């Protein structure tokens, strides 16, 4: 519902500090940019006065500002370390114009949080390692986790807010398909090689989608199995193709070897009606309803057995699960409540 502040109050002015590795929203890959975009558009729709600091080729209904011409991951001529630092410095220089700054970047803005002239809220999209925790522990910022599993005990959090997705871009596919899909960056963390092994043992075709993040892993563990028939690799795919590929699959394989902070592809698959077979790591128990929207397993052998019975799950229940828990409106509403709490704590006139 649109916000209805008292007549003497103005809309809350929010600066959304987005990442600049990719455009917002991303053309294909870019989970942080995708969530930043969905939240920004939802905030604007609710009547907040929002400025999005992102790449200058980004698309938004908010006021767009920034200095980075385009995503540094898409342009070899841009040094990501340099442009990200300048991007943060530029946004913090303007921070005094806002009631709240909401960062979706990693640790670097926190190192300069003392220069932020408005309350700072940071969504922790995941920790790259414990070595970055001092930046969080010393910073002047409030924190939101994207799952309870991804909370660091050293930090205090104002909320856990699961990501939301745009359900209109992920239509329900009641029939599914006969093949399996692995959707995510090609990296040992994501278990691409294990997905190939599961599909081979289950005697089912596998479609792999995602950017190659670990080149040697791809060359040694993935590429030798790609034959265009039993194992297909489609690269990084955009939103339209994503919905079709996920919806036309029997199940999504997610045999991760790390504690997944959230798992957007898992929720996107379930939104299309496609159940998930995932290793029980990180946030997976919070996202997948075991035995209803998929199966949580511990080994490749268990995954193979789960694939054998996953077709019996109700695809409509997968869709309903996402509609009830992972819609974008729910995410935006929860962030607005956090904004209000911070604004009232900081004695904002809003």
Coordinates of C-alpha atoms in Angstrom, one line a residue:
X1 CA 0.0 0.0 0.0
X2 CA 1.2 3.5 -0.7
X3 CA 2.6 5.3 2.3
X4 CA 0.3 7.9 3.8
X5 CA 2.5 10.3 6.0
X6 CA 0.9 13.1 7.8
X7 CA 0.3 16.2 5.8
X8 CA 3.1 18.2 7.5
X9 CA 5.6 15.5 6.7
X10 CA 7.4 14.9 3.5
X11 CA 8.2 11.5 1.9
X12 CA 11.2 9.7 3.3
X13 CA 14.3 10.5 1.2
X14 CA 16.3 7.3 0.6
X15 CA 19.6 6.9 -1.2
X16 CA 20.0 3.3 -2.5
X17 CA 23.7 2.6 -2.9
X18 CA 23.8 -0.1 -5.5
X19 CA 26.7 -2.2 -6.8
X20 CA 28.4 -1.3 -10.0
X21 CA 29.7 -4.7 -11.3
X22 CA 26.7 -4.9 -13.6
X23 CA 23.9 -2.7 -14.7
X24 CA 20.9 -2.3 -12.5
X25 CA 18.8 -4.3 -13.3
X26 CA 21.3 -6.8 -14.8
X27 CA 21.0 -7.9 -18.4
X28 CA 21.7 -11.5 -17.4
X29 CA 23.8 -12.2 -14.3
X30 CA 23.9 -9.9 -11.3
X31 CA 21.9 -11.1 -8.2
X32 CA 22.8 -8.1 -6.1
X33 CA 21.9 -5.7 -8.9
X34 CA 18.6 -7.6 -9.4
X35 CA 17.5 -7.3 -5.8
X36 CA 18.6 -3.7 -5.7
X37 CA 16.4 -2.9 -8.7
X38 CA 13.3 -4.8 -7.4
X39 CA 13.6 -3.0 -4.1
X40 CA 14.2 0.5 -5.6
X41 CA 11.2 0.2 -8.0
X42 CA 9.0 -1.0 -5.1
X43 CA 10.0 1.9 -2.9
X44 CA 9.2 4.4 -5.7
X45 CA 5.8 2.8 -6.1
X46 CA 5.1 3.3 -2.4
X47 CA 5.8 7.0 -2.7
X48 CA 9.3 7.3 -1.2
X49 CA 11.7 9.8 -2.7
X50 CA 14.4 7.5 -3.9
X51 CA 17.8 8.2 -5.6
X52 CA 19.5 5.1 -6.9
X53 CA 23.3 5.3 -7.1
X54 CA 24.3 2.8 -9.7
X55 CA 25.9 2.6 -13.2
X56 CA 24.8 5.4 -15.4
X57 CA 23.3 3.0 -17.9
X58 CA 20.9 1.6 -15.3
X59 CA 17.2 1.7 -15.7
X60 CA 14.9 2.9 -12.9
X61 CA 11.9 5.0 -12.1
X62 CA 13.9 6.5 -9.2
X63 CA 16.3 9.4 -9.7
X64 CA 19.4 7.9 -11.1
X65 CA 22.8 9.2 -10.1
X66 CA 26.4 8.1 -10.1
X67 CA 29.7 8.4 -12.0
X68 CA 30.4 4.8 -13.2
X69 CA 29.4 4.7 -16.9
X70 CA 28.6 1.0 -17.0
X71 CA 29.3 -2.2 -15.1
X72 CA 33.0 -2.9 -14.6
X73 CA 32.4 -6.6 -15.0
X74 CA 31.1 -5.9 -18.5
X75 CA 33.9 -3.6 -19.5
X76 CA 37.6 -4.7 -19.4
X77 CA 38.6 -1.1 -19.6
X78 CA 37.3 -0.3 -16.1
X79 CA 39.2 -1.2 -13.0
X80 CA 36.5 -2.4 -10.6
X81 CA 38.5 -1.5 -7.5
X82 CA 38.9 2.1 -8.7
X83 CA 35.4 2.7 -9.9
X84 CA 33.7 1.1 -6.9
X85 CA 35.7 3.3 -4.6
X86 CA 34.9 6.4 -6.6
X87 CA 31.2 5.4 -6.7
X88 CA 31.1 5.1 -2.9
X89 CA 32.9 8.3 -2.3
X90 CA 30.5 10.2 -4.7
X91 CA 27.4 8.8 -3.0
X92 CA 28.7 9.5 0.5
X93 CA 29.5 13.0 -0.5
X94 CA 25.8 13.5 -1.2
X95 CA 24.6 11.5 1.9
X96 CA 23.7 14.6 3.9
X97 CA 20.8 15.2 1.4
X98 CA 19.0 12.0 2.5
X99 CA 17.2 10.7 5.6
X100 CA 18.7 7.2 5.1
X101 CA 21.4 5.6 3.0
X102 CA 20.8 1.9 2.1
X103 CA 23.9 0.1 0.9
X104 CA 23.8 -3.1 -1.2
X105 CA 27.6 -3.2 -1.6
X106 CA 30.1 -5.3 0.2
X107 CA 32.4 -4.1 3.0
X108 CA 34.0 -1.1 1.3
X109 CA 31.3 1.5 2.2
X110 CA 31.5 0.4 5.8
X111 CA 35.1 1.4 6.0
X112 CA 34.0 5.0 5.3
X113 CA 30.8 4.9 7.3
X114 CA 32.0 7.7 9.5
X115 CA 31.8 10.0 6.5
X116 CA 28.1 9.1 5.9
X117 CA 26.0 12.1 7.1
X118 CA 22.7 10.1 7.3
X119 CA 21.8 6.8 9.0
X120 CA 23.4 3.9 7.1
X121 CA 21.6 0.6 6.6
X122 CA 23.5 -2.3 5.0
X123 CA 22.0 -5.4 3.5
X124 CA 24.6 -8.1 3.9
X125 CA 24.3 -10.1 0.7
X126 CA 26.9 -12.6 1.9
X127 CA 30.3 -12.7 3.5
X128 CA 33.2 -13.4 1.1
X129 CA 35.3 -14.5 4.1
X130 CA 35.8 -13.8 7.8
X131 CA 38.6 -11.4 7.0
X132 CA 36.1 -8.7 6.1
X133 CA 34.2 -8.9 9.4
X134 CA 36.3 -6.1 11.1
X135 CA 34.8 -3.6 8.6
X136 CA 31.3 -4.6 9.7
X137 CA 32.1 -4.8 13.4
X138 CA 33.7 -1.2 13.5
X139 CA 31.2 0.5 11.1
X140 CA 28.5 2.9 12.0
X141 CA 25.7 1.0 10.3
X142 CA 22.5 -1.0 10.9
X143 CA 22.4 -4.5 9.3
X144 CA 19.9 -6.6 7.6
X145 CA 20.6 -10.3 6.9
X146 CA 19.1 -12.1 3.9
X147 CA 18.7 -15.3 5.8
X148 CA 19.0 -16.3 9.5
X149 CA 21.7 -18.8 8.4
X150 CA 23.9 -16.0 7.1
X151 CA 24.1 -14.1 10.3
X152 CA 27.5 -13.5 11.8
X153 CA 27.4 -13.8 15.7
X154 CA 29.7 -10.8 16.0
X155 CA 27.0 -8.5 14.6
X156 CA 23.7 -7.1 15.7
X157 CA 20.9 -7.1 13.1
X158 CA 17.7 -5.1 12.9
X159 CA 16.0 -7.7 10.7
X160 CA 16.2 -10.8 8.5
X161 CA 14.6 -10.0 5.1
X162 CA 14.5 -12.8 2.6
X163 CA 14.8 -11.6 -1.0
X164 CA 11.7 -11.2 -3.1
X165 CA 11.2 -11.9 -6.8
X166 CA 9.0 -10.5 -9.5
X167 CA 6.5 -13.3 -10.0
X168 CA 5.1 -11.7 -13.3
X169 CA 8.5 -12.4 -14.9
X170 CA 8.4 -16.0 -13.8
X171 CA 5.1 -17.6 -15.0
X172 CA 4.0 -20.9 -13.6
X173 CA 4.7 -23.9 -15.8
X174 CA 2.3 -26.7 -14.7
X175 CA 3.8 -29.4 -16.9
X176 CA 7.5 -28.9 -16.4
X177 CA 9.8 -31.2 -18.4
X178 CA 11.9 -34.3 -18.3
X179 CA 15.4 -32.8 -17.9
X180 CA 17.3 -31.3 -15.0
X181 CA 18.8 -27.8 -14.8
X182 CA 21.7 -26.3 -12.9
X183 CA 21.4 -22.5 -12.7
X184 CA 24.2 -20.4 -11.2
X185 CA 27.8 -19.3 -11.6
X186 CA 30.2 -22.1 -12.7
X187 CA 32.3 -22.5 -9.5
X188 CA 33.1 -25.3 -7.0
X189 CA 30.8 -23.5 -4.5
X190 CA 27.8 -24.1 -6.7
X191 CA 28.6 -27.8 -7.3
X192 CA 28.3 -27.7 -11.1
X193 CA 30.4 -30.9 -11.4
X194 CA 28.3 -32.6 -8.8
X195 CA 25.1 -31.7 -10.8
X196 CA 26.6 -33.3 -13.8
X197 CA 27.3 -36.5 -11.8
X198 CA 23.8 -36.5 -10.4
X199 CA 22.2 -36.2 -13.8
X200 CA 24.5 -38.9 -15.2
X201 CA 23.6 -41.3 -12.5
X202 CA 19.9 -40.5 -12.8
X203 CA 20.2 -41.0 -16.6
X204 CA 18.6 -37.6 -17.3
X205 CA 19.7 -34.7 -19.5
X206 CA 21.1 -31.6 -17.8
X207 CA 21.1 -28.0 -18.9
X208 CA 23.7 -25.7 -17.2
X209 CA 23.3 -21.9 -17.2
X210 CA 25.6 -19.4 -15.6
X211 CA 28.7 -17.3 -15.9
X212 CA 32.1 -19.0 -15.7
X213 CA 33.6 -17.7 -12.5
X214 CA 36.3 -20.3 -12.1
X215 CA 37.9 -20.9 -15.5
X216 CA 40.1 -23.8 -14.5
X217 CA 37.2 -25.6 -12.8
X218 CA 35.1 -25.1 -15.9
X219 CA 37.9 -26.5 -18.2
X220 CA 38.8 -29.5 -16.0
X221 CA 35.5 -30.5 -14.4
X222 CA 32.7 -29.2 -16.6
X223 CA 33.6 -28.7 -20.2
X224 CA 34.7 -32.3 -20.9
X225 CA 31.1 -33.4 -20.2
X226 CA 29.3 -30.9 -22.4
X227 CA 28.1 -32.7 -25.5
X228 CA 25.1 -30.6 -26.5
X229 CA 22.8 -33.6 -25.8
X230 CA 23.0 -35.1 -22.4
X231 CA 24.8 -32.1 -21.0
X232 CA 24.1 -28.6 -22.5
X233 CA 25.8 -25.4 -21.5
X234 CA 23.9 -22.2 -22.4
X235 CA 26.1 -19.6 -20.8
X236 CA 24.6 -16.8 -18.8
X237 CA 20.9 -16.3 -19.8
X238 CA 18.6 -13.3 -19.4
X239 CA 15.3 -13.0 -17.6
X240 CA 13.1 -14.2 -20.5
X241 CA 15.1 -17.3 -21.2
X242 CA 15.5 -17.9 -17.5
X243 CA 11.8 -18.4 -16.9
X244 CA 11.5 -20.7 -19.9
X245 CA 14.4 -22.9 -19.0
X246 CA 13.5 -23.2 -15.3
X247 CA 9.8 -23.8 -16.0
X248 CA 10.5 -26.5 -18.6
X249 CA 12.6 -28.6 -16.2
X250 CA 11.8 -31.6 -14.0
X251 CA 13.9 -30.2 -11.1
X252 CA 16.7 -27.7 -10.3
X253 CA 19.9 -29.2 -9.0
X254 CA 21.6 -27.2 -6.3
X255 CA 24.4 -29.3 -4.9
X256 CA 26.3 -26.5 -3.2
X257 CA 29.5 -26.9 -1.3
X258 CA 29.2 -23.7 0.7
X259 CA 26.7 -22.1 3.0
X260 CA 24.5 -20.3 0.5
X261 CA 23.3 -17.0 1.9
X262 CA 20.0 -17.2 0.0
X263 CA 19.8 -18.7 -3.5
X264 CA 17.7 -16.6 -5.9
X265 CA 17.7 -19.4 -8.6
X266 CA 16.1 -21.8 -6.1
X267 CA 13.2 -19.4 -5.5
X268 CA 12.9 -18.6 -9.2
X269 CA 12.7 -22.3 -10.1
X270 CA 10.0 -22.9 -7.5
X271 CA 8.1 -19.9 -8.7
X272 CA 7.9 -21.6 -12.1
X273 CA 6.6 -24.7 -10.4
X274 CA 9.9 -26.6 -10.6
X275 CA 11.0 -28.3 -7.4
X276 CA 14.6 -28.2 -6.1
X277 CA 17.0 -30.9 -5.1
X278 CA 19.6 -29.1 -2.9
X279 CA 22.3 -29.9 -0.5
X280 CA 21.3 -29.0 3.0
X281 CA 23.7 -26.0 3.5
X282 CA 23.2 -22.4 4.6
X283 CA 19.8 -21.0 3.9
X284 CA 18.4 -23.9 2.0
X285 CA 16.2 -25.1 5.0
X286 CA 14.7 -21.6 5.1
X287 CA 14.0 -21.5 1.4
X288 CA 13.0 -25.1 0.4
X289 CA 10.1 -26.8 2.2
X290 CA 11.6 -30.3 2.3
X291 CA 9.3 -32.9 0.9
X292 CA 6.9 -30.2 -0.5
X293 CA 8.8 -27.9 -2.8
X294 CA 11.9 -30.1 -3.1
X295 CA 14.3 -32.3 -1.2
X296 CA 17.2 -31.4 1.0
X297 CA 20.0 -33.9 0.8
X298 CA 23.6 -34.4 2.0
X299 CA 25.3 -36.4 -0.7
X300 CA 25.3 -37.1 -4.5
X301 CA 23.8 -40.5 -3.8
X302 CA 20.9 -39.0 -1.8
X303 CA 20.4 -36.4 -4.6
X304 CA 20.1 -39.2 -7.2
X305 CA 17.5 -40.9 -5.1
X306 CA 15.6 -37.6 -4.7
X307 CA 15.6 -37.0 -8.4
X308 CA 14.0 -40.4 -8.9
X309 CA 10.9 -39.2 -6.9
X310 CA 10.9 -35.5 -7.4
X311 CA 8.4 -35.7 -10.2
X312 CA 5.7 -36.8 -7.7
X313 CA 5.8 -33.4 -6.0
X314 CA 3.0 -30.9 -6.6
X315 CA 4.3 -28.1 -8.9
X316 CA 1.4 -25.9 -7.9
X317 CA 2.5 -26.2 -4.3
X318 CA 5.9 -24.9 -5.3
X319 CA 4.4 -21.8 -6.9
X320 CA 2.1 -21.2 -3.9
X321 CA 5.1 -21.5 -1.6
X322 CA 6.9 -18.7 -3.4
X323 CA 3.8 -16.5 -3.8
X324 CA 3.2 -16.7 0.0
X325 CA 6.8 -16.1 1.1
X326 CA 9.0 -14.7 -1.6
X327 CA 7.1 -12.0 -3.5
X328 CA 8.7 -8.7 -4.1
X329 CA 5.9 -6.8 -2.3
X330 CA 6.6 -8.6 0.9
X331 CA 10.3 -7.7 0.7
X332 CA 9.6 -4.0 0.0
X333 CA 7.1 -3.8 2.9
X334 CA 9.6 -5.3 5.3
X335 CA 12.3 -2.8 4.3
X336 CA 9.9 0.1 4.6
X337 CA 9.2 -1.0 8.2
X338 CA 12.9 -1.1 8.9
X339 CA 13.3 2.4 7.4
X340 CA 10.5 3.7 9.6
X341 CA 12.2 2.2 12.7
X342 CA 15.5 3.7 11.9
X343 CA 14.0 7.1 11.0
X344 CA 12.1 7.2 14.3
X345 CA 15.2 6.2 16.2
X346 CA 17.2 8.9 14.5
X347 CA 14.4 11.5 15.3
X348 CA 13.8 12.1 11.7
X349 CA 11.0 14.6 10.8
X350 CA 9.5 11.9 8.5

